[in-house]
PDB file of C-alpha atoms in Angstrom:
ATOM      1  CA  UNK A   1       0.573  -0.198  -0.262  1.00 46.00           C
ATOM      2  CA  UNK A   2       1.472   3.465  -0.877  1.00 60.00           C
ATOM      3  CA  UNK A   3       1.586   6.210   1.803  1.00 55.00           C
ATOM      4  CA  UNK A   4      -1.372   8.866   1.480  1.00 60.00           C
ATOM      5  CA  UNK A   5      -0.156  12.256   3.343  1.00 52.00           C
ATOM      6  CA  UNK A   6      -3.198  12.110   5.976  1.00 46.00           C
ATOM      7  CA  UNK A   7      -6.076  14.602   5.130  1.00 51.00           C
ATOM      8  CA  UNK A   8      -8.348  14.616   8.292  1.00 57.00           C
ATOM      9  CA  UNK A   9      -9.719  11.959   6.853  1.00 77.00           C
ATOM     10  CA  UNK A  10     -12.272  14.230   5.683  1.00 89.00           C
ATOM     11  CA  UNK A  11     -13.619  14.416   1.774  1.00 97.00           C
ATOM     12  CA  UNK A  12     -14.045  17.353  -0.263  1.00 97.00           C
ATOM     13  CA  UNK A  13     -17.114  17.749  -1.980  1.00 98.00           C
ATOM     14  CA  UNK A  14     -17.452  18.894  -6.324  1.00 98.00           C
ATOM     15  CA  UNK A  15     -21.433  19.940  -7.094  1.00 98.00           C
ATOM     16  CA  UNK A  16     -20.062  19.504 -10.649  1.00 97.00           C
ATOM     17  CA  UNK A  17     -22.468  21.649 -13.797  1.00 97.00           C
ATOM     18  CA  UNK A  18     -22.491  19.901 -16.729  1.00 94.00           C
ATOM     19  CA  UNK A  19     -22.914  22.624 -18.933  1.00 96.00           C
ATOM     20  CA  UNK A  20     -24.201  22.553 -23.182  1.00 93.00           C
ATOM     21  CA  UNK A  21     -25.314  25.045 -24.746  1.00 93.00           C
ATOM     22  CA  UNK A  22     -25.153  27.420 -22.555  1.00 93.00           C
ATOM     23  CA  UNK A  23     -27.390  25.562 -20.375  1.00 93.00           C
ATOM     24  CA  UNK A  24     -26.867  22.928 -16.738  1.00 92.00           C
ATOM     25  CA  UNK A  25     -27.311  19.540 -17.860  1.00 87.00           C
ATOM     26  CA  UNK A  26     -26.950  15.979 -16.787  1.00 81.00           C
ATOM     27  CA  UNK A  27     -26.040  13.171 -18.675  1.00 78.00           C
ATOM     28  CA  UNK A  28     -26.180   8.744 -18.409  1.00 74.00           C
ATOM     29  CA  UNK A  29     -23.798   7.205 -18.507  1.00 68.00           C
ATOM     30  CA  UNK A  30     -21.352   9.786 -21.317  1.00 65.00           C
ATOM     31  CA  UNK A  31     -24.548   9.175 -23.969  1.00 66.00           C
ATOM     32  CA  UNK A  32     -25.171  12.891 -25.178  1.00 65.00           C
ATOM     33  CA  UNK A  33     -28.986  11.839 -26.014  1.00 69.00           C
ATOM     34  CA  UNK A  34     -29.872  11.187 -23.147  1.00 69.00           C
ATOM     35  CA  UNK A  35     -29.452  14.899 -21.941  1.00 76.00           C
ATOM     36  CA  UNK A  36     -31.976  16.894 -18.683  1.00 83.00           C
ATOM     37  CA  UNK A  37     -31.908  20.531 -19.084  1.00 85.00           C
ATOM     38  CA  UNK A  38     -31.338  22.307 -14.892  1.00 87.00           C
ATOM     39  CA  UNK A  39     -31.720  25.355 -16.108  1.00 89.00           C
ATOM     40  CA  UNK A  40     -29.216  28.441 -16.069  1.00 94.00           C
ATOM     41  CA  UNK A  41     -25.600  27.058 -15.004  1.00 96.00           C
ATOM     42  CA  UNK A  42     -25.396  30.529 -12.849  1.00 96.00           C
ATOM     43  CA  UNK A  43     -28.502  30.202 -11.330  1.00 96.00           C
ATOM     44  CA  UNK A  44     -27.619  25.906 -10.700  1.00 96.00           C
ATOM     45  CA  UNK A  45     -23.926  27.340  -8.946  1.00 97.00           C
ATOM     46  CA  UNK A  46     -26.014  30.484  -6.447  1.00 96.00           C
ATOM     47  CA  UNK A  47     -27.408  27.454  -5.476  1.00 96.00           C
ATOM     48  CA  UNK A  48     -24.612  25.331  -4.382  1.00 97.00           C
ATOM     49  CA  UNK A  49     -22.758  27.919  -2.737  1.00 97.00           C
ATOM     50  CA  UNK A  50     -25.884  29.027  -0.923  1.00 96.00           C
ATOM     51  CA  UNK A  51     -25.837  25.477   0.891  1.00 97.00           C
ATOM     52  CA  UNK A  52     -22.533  25.476   1.036  1.00 97.00           C
ATOM     53  CA  UNK A  53     -20.233  24.526  -1.246  1.00 97.00           C
ATOM     54  CA  UNK A  54     -16.479  24.959  -1.357  1.00 97.00           C
ATOM     55  CA  UNK A  55     -16.043  23.446  -4.976  1.00 98.00           C
ATOM     56  CA  UNK A  56     -17.267  23.347  -8.113  1.00 98.00           C
ATOM     57  CA  UNK A  57     -16.972  21.187 -11.052  1.00 98.00           C
ATOM     58  CA  UNK A  58     -17.269  22.941 -13.577  1.00 98.00           C
ATOM     59  CA  UNK A  59     -17.115  20.884 -17.027  1.00 96.00           C
ATOM     60  CA  UNK A  60     -17.712  22.353 -21.416  1.00 96.00           C
ATOM     61  CA  UNK A  61     -19.521  19.228 -22.748  1.00 92.00           C
ATOM     62  CA  UNK A  62     -19.599  20.626 -25.904  1.00 92.00           C
ATOM     63  CA  UNK A  63     -16.003  20.734 -26.118  1.00 93.00           C
ATOM     64  CA  UNK A  64     -15.833  17.572 -24.388  1.00 90.00           C
ATOM     65  CA  UNK A  65     -17.410  16.135 -27.574  1.00 89.00           C
ATOM     66  CA  UNK A  66     -15.815  18.292 -29.788  1.00 89.00           C
ATOM     67  CA  UNK A  67     -19.110  20.408 -30.938  1.00 90.00           C
ATOM     68  CA  UNK A  68     -19.102  23.303 -29.882  1.00 92.00           C
ATOM     69  CA  UNK A  69     -17.261  25.948 -26.423  1.00 94.00           C
ATOM     70  CA  UNK A  70     -19.055  27.180 -23.423  1.00 95.00           C
ATOM     71  CA  UNK A  71     -16.334  29.278 -22.650  1.00 94.00           C
ATOM     72  CA  UNK A  72     -18.813  32.427 -22.136  1.00 95.00           C
ATOM     73  CA  UNK A  73     -20.807  30.744 -20.192  1.00 96.00           C
ATOM     74  CA  UNK A  74     -18.120  29.002 -18.027  1.00 96.00           C
ATOM     75  CA  UNK A  75     -16.490  32.171 -17.080  1.00 96.00           C
ATOM     76  CA  UNK A  76     -19.026  34.395 -16.454  1.00 96.00           C
ATOM     77  CA  UNK A  77     -20.038  30.964 -13.781  1.00 96.00           C
ATOM     78  CA  UNK A  78     -16.857  31.331 -12.448  1.00 96.00           C
ATOM     79  CA  UNK A  79     -17.258  35.297 -11.807  1.00 95.00           C
ATOM     80  CA  UNK A  80     -20.535  34.993 -10.416  1.00 94.00           C
ATOM     81  CA  UNK A  81     -18.570  32.244  -7.705  1.00 95.00           C
ATOM     82  CA  UNK A  82     -16.299  35.114  -5.768  1.00 94.00           C
ATOM     83  CA  UNK A  83     -14.067  32.344  -3.426  1.00 93.00           C
ATOM     84  CA  UNK A  84     -15.840  29.594  -4.468  1.00 97.00           C
ATOM     85  CA  UNK A  85     -12.985  27.116  -5.205  1.00 98.00           C
ATOM     86  CA  UNK A  86     -13.407  26.154  -8.986  1.00 98.00           C
ATOM     87  CA  UNK A  87     -12.142  23.013 -11.117  1.00 98.00           C
ATOM     88  CA  UNK A  88     -12.220  23.520 -14.565  1.00 98.00           C
ATOM     89  CA  UNK A  89     -13.065  20.331 -16.951  1.00 97.00           C
ATOM     90  CA  UNK A  90     -14.327  19.188 -20.402  1.00 95.00           C
ATOM     91  CA  UNK A  91     -12.136  19.087 -24.006  1.00 93.00           C
ATOM     92  CA  UNK A  92      -8.699  20.477 -21.787  1.00 96.00           C
ATOM     93  CA  UNK A  93      -6.505  18.050 -24.242  1.00 95.00           C
ATOM     94  CA  UNK A  94      -4.135  20.603 -26.214  1.00 96.00           C
ATOM     95  CA  UNK A  95      -2.229  23.909 -25.355  1.00 97.00           C
ATOM     96  CA  UNK A  96      -4.723  25.899 -27.112  1.00 97.00           C
ATOM     97  CA  UNK A  97      -7.407  24.659 -24.752  1.00 96.00           C
ATOM     98  CA  UNK A  98      -5.425  24.559 -21.567  1.00 98.00           C
ATOM     99  CA  UNK A  99      -4.577  27.768 -22.179  1.00 97.00           C
ATOM    100  CA  UNK A 100      -7.931  29.492 -22.190  1.00 96.00           C
ATOM    101  CA  UNK A 101      -8.784  27.413 -19.210  1.00 97.00           C
ATOM    102  CA  UNK A 102      -5.997  28.818 -17.133  1.00 97.00           C
ATOM    103  CA  UNK A 103      -6.725  32.166 -18.386  1.00 97.00           C
ATOM    104  CA  UNK A 104     -10.464  31.887 -16.313  1.00 96.00           C
ATOM    105  CA  UNK A 105      -7.355  31.612 -13.191  1.00 96.00           C
ATOM    106  CA  UNK A 106      -9.378  28.393 -12.403  1.00 97.00           C
ATOM    107  CA  UNK A 107      -8.009  26.099  -8.946  1.00 97.00           C
ATOM    108  CA  UNK A 108      -7.801  23.316 -10.829  1.00 98.00           C
ATOM    109  CA  UNK A 109      -7.784  22.367 -14.533  1.00 98.00           C
ATOM    110  CA  UNK A 110      -8.550  18.350 -14.979  1.00 98.00           C
ATOM    111  CA  UNK A 111      -6.927  17.393 -18.638  1.00 98.00           C
ATOM    112  CA  UNK A 112      -9.247  15.238 -20.227  1.00 96.00           C
ATOM    113  CA  UNK A 113      -8.601  11.516 -20.813  1.00 95.00           C
ATOM    114  CA  UNK A 114      -7.979  11.980 -24.207  1.00 93.00           C
ATOM    115  CA  UNK A 115      -5.378  14.506 -23.580  1.00 95.00           C
ATOM    116  CA  UNK A 116      -3.171  11.012 -22.858  1.00 95.00           C
ATOM    117  CA  UNK A 117      -3.035  10.498 -26.447  1.00 93.00           C
ATOM    118  CA  UNK A 118       0.374  13.438 -26.401  1.00 95.00           C
ATOM    119  CA  UNK A 119       1.800  12.352 -23.243  1.00 95.00           C
ATOM    120  CA  UNK A 120       4.928  14.992 -24.440  1.00 97.00           C
ATOM    121  CA  UNK A 121       2.295  17.210 -23.709  1.00 97.00           C
ATOM    122  CA  UNK A 122       0.635  16.132 -20.806  1.00 97.00           C
ATOM    123  CA  UNK A 123       4.530  15.941 -18.858  1.00 98.00           C
ATOM    124  CA  UNK A 124       4.838  19.665 -20.311  1.00 98.00           C
ATOM    125  CA  UNK A 125       1.606  20.333 -18.813  1.00 98.00           C
ATOM    126  CA  UNK A 126       2.378  18.822 -15.513  1.00 98.00           C
ATOM    127  CA  UNK A 127       5.639  20.403 -15.113  1.00 98.00           C
ATOM    128  CA  UNK A 128       5.186  24.325 -16.288  1.00 98.00           C
ATOM    129  CA  UNK A 129       1.070  23.996 -14.026  1.00 97.00           C
ATOM    130  CA  UNK A 130       2.358  21.580 -11.088  1.00 96.00           C
ATOM    131  CA  UNK A 131      -0.757  21.499  -8.785  1.00 96.00           C
ATOM    132  CA  UNK A 132      -2.718  23.825 -11.149  1.00 98.00           C
ATOM    133  CA  UNK A 133      -3.132  20.468 -13.000  1.00 98.00           C
ATOM    134  CA  UNK A 134      -4.888  17.117 -12.689  1.00 98.00           C
ATOM    135  CA  UNK A 135      -5.330  14.540 -15.081  1.00 98.00           C
ATOM    136  CA  UNK A 136      -9.308  12.482 -16.360  1.00 97.00           C
ATOM    137  CA  UNK A 137      -8.628   9.502 -16.373  1.00 97.00           C
ATOM    138  CA  UNK A 138     -11.958   7.808 -17.481  1.00 96.00           C
ATOM    139  CA  UNK A 139     -11.989   3.935 -17.225  1.00 95.00           C
ATOM    140  CA  UNK A 140     -13.836   1.161 -18.838  1.00 93.00           C
ATOM    141  CA  UNK A 141     -13.002  -2.084 -17.428  1.00 92.00           C
ATOM    142  CA  UNK A 142      -8.714  -2.003 -16.552  1.00 92.00           C
ATOM    143  CA  UNK A 143      -8.903   0.153 -20.221  1.00 94.00           C
ATOM    144  CA  UNK A 144      -9.299   4.051 -20.909  1.00 95.00           C
ATOM    145  CA  UNK A 145     -11.945   5.152 -22.682  1.00 90.00           C
ATOM    146  CA  UNK A 146     -12.644   9.414 -22.745  1.00 81.00           C
ATOM    147  CA  UNK A 147     -16.261  10.998 -22.017  1.00 70.00           C
ATOM    148  CA  UNK A 148     -17.959  10.945 -25.497  1.00 63.00           C
ATOM    149  CA  UNK A 149     -15.013   8.483 -27.757  1.00 63.00           C
ATOM    150  CA  UNK A 150     -15.984   5.227 -28.865  1.00 59.00           C
ATOM    151  CA  UNK A 151     -12.868   4.090 -29.146  1.00 62.00           C
ATOM    152  CA  UNK A 152     -10.914   2.670 -26.356  1.00 68.00           C
ATOM    153  CA  UNK A 153      -7.912   4.452 -25.057  1.00 78.00           C
ATOM    154  CA  UNK A 154      -4.628   2.259 -23.461  1.00 90.00           C
ATOM    155  CA  UNK A 155      -4.729   0.180 -20.400  1.00 95.00           C
ATOM    156  CA  UNK A 156      -5.001   2.450 -17.206  1.00 96.00           C
ATOM    157  CA  UNK A 157      -1.886   0.950 -15.104  1.00 96.00           C
ATOM    158  CA  UNK A 158       0.111   1.924 -18.135  1.00 96.00           C
ATOM    159  CA  UNK A 159      -1.717   5.503 -18.213  1.00 96.00           C
ATOM    160  CA  UNK A 160      -0.708   5.271 -14.145  1.00 97.00           C
ATOM    161  CA  UNK A 161       2.724   4.615 -14.313  1.00 97.00           C
ATOM    162  CA  UNK A 162       3.583   7.220 -17.152  1.00 97.00           C
ATOM    163  CA  UNK A 163       1.727  10.154 -15.278  1.00 98.00           C
ATOM    164  CA  UNK A 164       2.954   8.351 -11.649  1.00 98.00           C
ATOM    165  CA  UNK A 165       6.935   9.614 -13.570  1.00 97.00           C
ATOM    166  CA  UNK A 166       5.697  12.074 -15.210  1.00 97.00           C
ATOM    167  CA  UNK A 167       4.833  13.803 -11.332  1.00 97.00           C
ATOM    168  CA  UNK A 168       0.901  14.436 -11.873  1.00 98.00           C
ATOM    169  CA  UNK A 169      -0.371  15.963  -8.596  1.00 98.00           C
ATOM    170  CA  UNK A 170      -3.857  14.398  -8.463  1.00 98.00           C
ATOM    171  CA  UNK A 171      -6.140  12.282 -10.639  1.00 98.00           C
ATOM    172  CA  UNK A 172      -9.865  12.062 -11.083  1.00 98.00           C
ATOM    173  CA  UNK A 173     -11.165   8.934 -11.669  1.00 98.00           C
ATOM    174  CA  UNK A 174     -14.686   7.733 -13.579  1.00 96.00           C
ATOM    175  CA  UNK A 175     -16.127   4.619 -14.386  1.00 94.00           C
ATOM    176  CA  UNK A 176     -18.035   5.630 -17.574  1.00 91.00           C
ATOM    177  CA  UNK A 177     -19.907   2.915 -16.551  1.00 90.00           C
ATOM    178  CA  UNK A 178     -21.586   4.258 -14.190  1.00 90.00           C
ATOM    179  CA  UNK A 179     -21.351   8.613 -14.309  1.00 85.00           C
ATOM    180  CA  UNK A 180     -24.820   9.814 -14.084  1.00 82.00           C
ATOM    181  CA  UNK A 181     -27.103   6.078 -13.460  1.00 87.00           C
ATOM    182  CA  UNK A 182     -27.385   6.373  -9.542  1.00 88.00           C
ATOM    183  CA  UNK A 183     -25.279   2.915  -9.679  1.00 92.00           C
ATOM    184  CA  UNK A 184     -23.073   3.818  -6.847  1.00 95.00           C
ATOM    185  CA  UNK A 185     -19.772   4.618  -7.031  1.00 97.00           C
ATOM    186  CA  UNK A 186     -17.059   1.801  -8.014  1.00 97.00           C
ATOM    187  CA  UNK A 187     -14.598   1.733  -4.828  1.00 97.00           C
ATOM    188  CA  UNK A 188     -12.421  -1.455  -6.383  1.00 97.00           C
ATOM    189  CA  UNK A 189     -10.699   0.503  -9.528  1.00 97.00           C
ATOM    190  CA  UNK A 190     -10.780   3.511  -6.976  1.00 98.00           C
ATOM    191  CA  UNK A 191      -8.114   1.512  -4.522  1.00 97.00           C
ATOM    192  CA  UNK A 192      -6.533   0.196  -7.629  1.00 97.00           C
ATOM    193  CA  UNK A 193      -6.071   3.759  -8.257  1.00 98.00           C
ATOM    194  CA  UNK A 194      -4.901   4.213  -4.891  1.00 98.00           C
ATOM    195  CA  UNK A 195      -2.664   1.503  -4.200  1.00 96.00           C
ATOM    196  CA  UNK A 196      -0.820   3.096  -7.129  1.00 95.00           C
ATOM    197  CA  UNK A 197      -0.295   6.339  -6.316  1.00 97.00           C
ATOM    198  CA  UNK A 198       0.878   8.499  -3.325  1.00 95.00           C
ATOM    199  CA  UNK A 199      -1.243  11.300  -4.893  1.00 97.00           C
ATOM    200  CA  UNK A 200      -4.594  12.666  -4.121  1.00 97.00           C
ATOM    201  CA  UNK A 201      -8.022  11.272  -5.912  1.00 98.00           C
ATOM    202  CA  UNK A 202     -10.929  12.374  -6.924  1.00 98.00           C
ATOM    203  CA  UNK A 203     -14.344   9.882  -7.463  1.00 98.00           C
ATOM    204  CA  UNK A 204     -16.542  10.677  -9.788  1.00 96.00           C
ATOM    205  CA  UNK A 205     -19.378   8.627 -11.118  1.00 93.00           C
ATOM    206  CA  UNK A 206     -22.561   7.139 -10.117  1.00 94.00           C
ATOM    207  CA  UNK A 207     -23.256   8.433  -5.697  1.00 97.00           C
ATOM    208  CA  UNK A 208     -25.829   8.065  -5.296  1.00 97.00           C
ATOM    209  CA  UNK A 209     -27.083   7.787  -1.869  1.00 98.00           C
ATOM    210  CA  UNK A 210     -25.684   9.618   1.277  1.00 98.00           C
ATOM    211  CA  UNK A 211     -24.535   5.518   2.360  1.00 98.00           C
ATOM    212  CA  UNK A 212     -22.426   6.444  -1.390  1.00 98.00           C
ATOM    213  CA  UNK A 213     -20.932   9.157   0.660  1.00 97.00           C
ATOM    214  CA  UNK A 214     -20.302   7.161   4.109  1.00 97.00           C
ATOM    215  CA  UNK A 215     -18.194   4.177   1.859  1.00 97.00           C
ATOM    216  CA  UNK A 216     -16.115   6.960  -0.121  1.00 97.00           C
ATOM    217  CA  UNK A 217     -15.692   8.634   3.346  1.00 96.00           C
ATOM    218  CA  UNK A 218     -13.769   5.557   3.952  1.00 95.00           C
ATOM    219  CA  UNK A 219     -11.761   5.495   1.209  1.00 97.00           C
ATOM    220  CA  UNK A 220      -9.993   9.152   3.226  1.00 95.00           C
ATOM    221  CA  UNK A 221      -7.331   7.381   4.811  1.00 93.00           C
ATOM    222  CA  UNK A 222      -6.207   6.046   1.363  1.00 94.00           C
ATOM    223  CA  UNK A 223      -5.718   9.047  -0.588  1.00 95.00           C
ATOM    224  CA  UNK A 224      -9.525   9.802  -1.760  1.00 98.00           C
ATOM    225  CA  UNK A 225      -9.580  13.532  -1.701  1.00 98.00           C
ATOM    226  CA  UNK A 226     -12.773  14.018  -2.769  1.00 98.00           C
ATOM    227  CA  UNK A 227     -15.939  13.085  -4.885  1.00 98.00           C
ATOM    228  CA  UNK A 228     -17.169  14.770  -7.608  1.00 98.00           C
ATOM    229  CA  UNK A 229     -21.571  14.879  -7.176  1.00 97.00           C
ATOM    230  CA  UNK A 230     -23.750  14.708 -10.141  1.00 93.00           C
ATOM    231  CA  UNK A 231     -26.930  13.057 -10.913  1.00 92.00           C
ATOM    232  CA  UNK A 232     -28.238  12.723  -7.142  1.00 95.00           C
ATOM    233  CA  UNK A 233     -28.060  16.182  -6.242  1.00 96.00           C
ATOM    234  CA  UNK A 234     -30.160  16.937  -9.400  1.00 94.00           C
ATOM    235  CA  UNK A 235     -32.883  14.128  -8.612  1.00 93.00           C
ATOM    236  CA  UNK A 236     -32.590  15.814  -5.074  1.00 95.00           C
ATOM    237  CA  UNK A 237     -31.681  12.251  -3.899  1.00 96.00           C
ATOM    238  CA  UNK A 238     -30.068  13.755  -1.007  1.00 97.00           C
ATOM    239  CA  UNK A 239     -28.891  17.927  -0.117  1.00 97.00           C
ATOM    240  CA  UNK A 240     -26.019  19.481  -0.305  1.00 98.00           C
ATOM    241  CA  UNK A 241     -26.352  20.096   3.000  1.00 97.00           C
ATOM    242  CA  UNK A 242     -26.105  16.603   3.883  1.00 97.00           C
ATOM    243  CA  UNK A 243     -23.953  14.934   1.859  1.00 97.00           C
ATOM    244  CA  UNK A 244     -21.913  18.199   3.633  1.00 97.00           C
ATOM    245  CA  UNK A 245     -22.532  17.173   6.723  1.00 96.00           C
ATOM    246  CA  UNK A 246     -20.834  13.581   6.247  1.00 96.00           C
ATOM    247  CA  UNK A 247     -18.114  14.289   4.525  1.00 96.00           C
ATOM    248  CA  UNK A 248     -17.067  16.814   7.062  1.00 90.00           C
ATOM    249  CA  UNK A 249     -17.429  13.801   9.814  1.00 69.00           C
ATOM    250  CA  UNK A 250     -14.747  12.920  12.048  1.00 48.00           C
ATOM    251  CA  UNK A 251     -15.282   9.976  12.535  1.00 43.00           C
ATOM    252  CA  UNK A 252     -15.332   7.630   9.181  1.00 37.00           C
TER     253      UNK A 252
END
């Protein structure tokens, strides 16, 4: 077991806002045809802030699917949420998209799994930007599969080994088969990654209940730093306030 720096065994929660055509939407298992709209991203963001959010995971879905950009809407959300930590994601796969993301001064930028097709770019981004950079690992089984894409990438184990050599500071790990399904997080996948890195890991995909958050919090002592909350919040399975209370409790 790789040793992780203790975070007090609390769990950071990052409510997600996925933006497509300037609207907040949610998908099921990454299927672009399964979109459900939830109104203005700014209104959603303000509601999260009012509920106690310290982070917002902000995704440009059109960029992720290579069908456009919501950079103006994304920028407006960032501007309307001063003091909130923003994790930007969605289609950040090359120098120009990374530059555009960094121009918004987020707390963190998540490189797309697609970026791993150019390891030279990834290595340079990590070297130059350090802790600003996290790498998204979208996984189906044991292989990488970027959301919105039909072709699988390489083996997760190989990608992790390369990223560890580059000094990657953080990973955002998603089981694409569970993302947006309310089917529960893939704890086995998260454990697989945690034993192979000493760097923080953020979980994404499948969270359905407060019990899921308790289960994820049980991995905090092994290096799970946070969890991205999506459809469960929009479906009102629980409130962000309830989730934050459990994530911040001292006892696991």
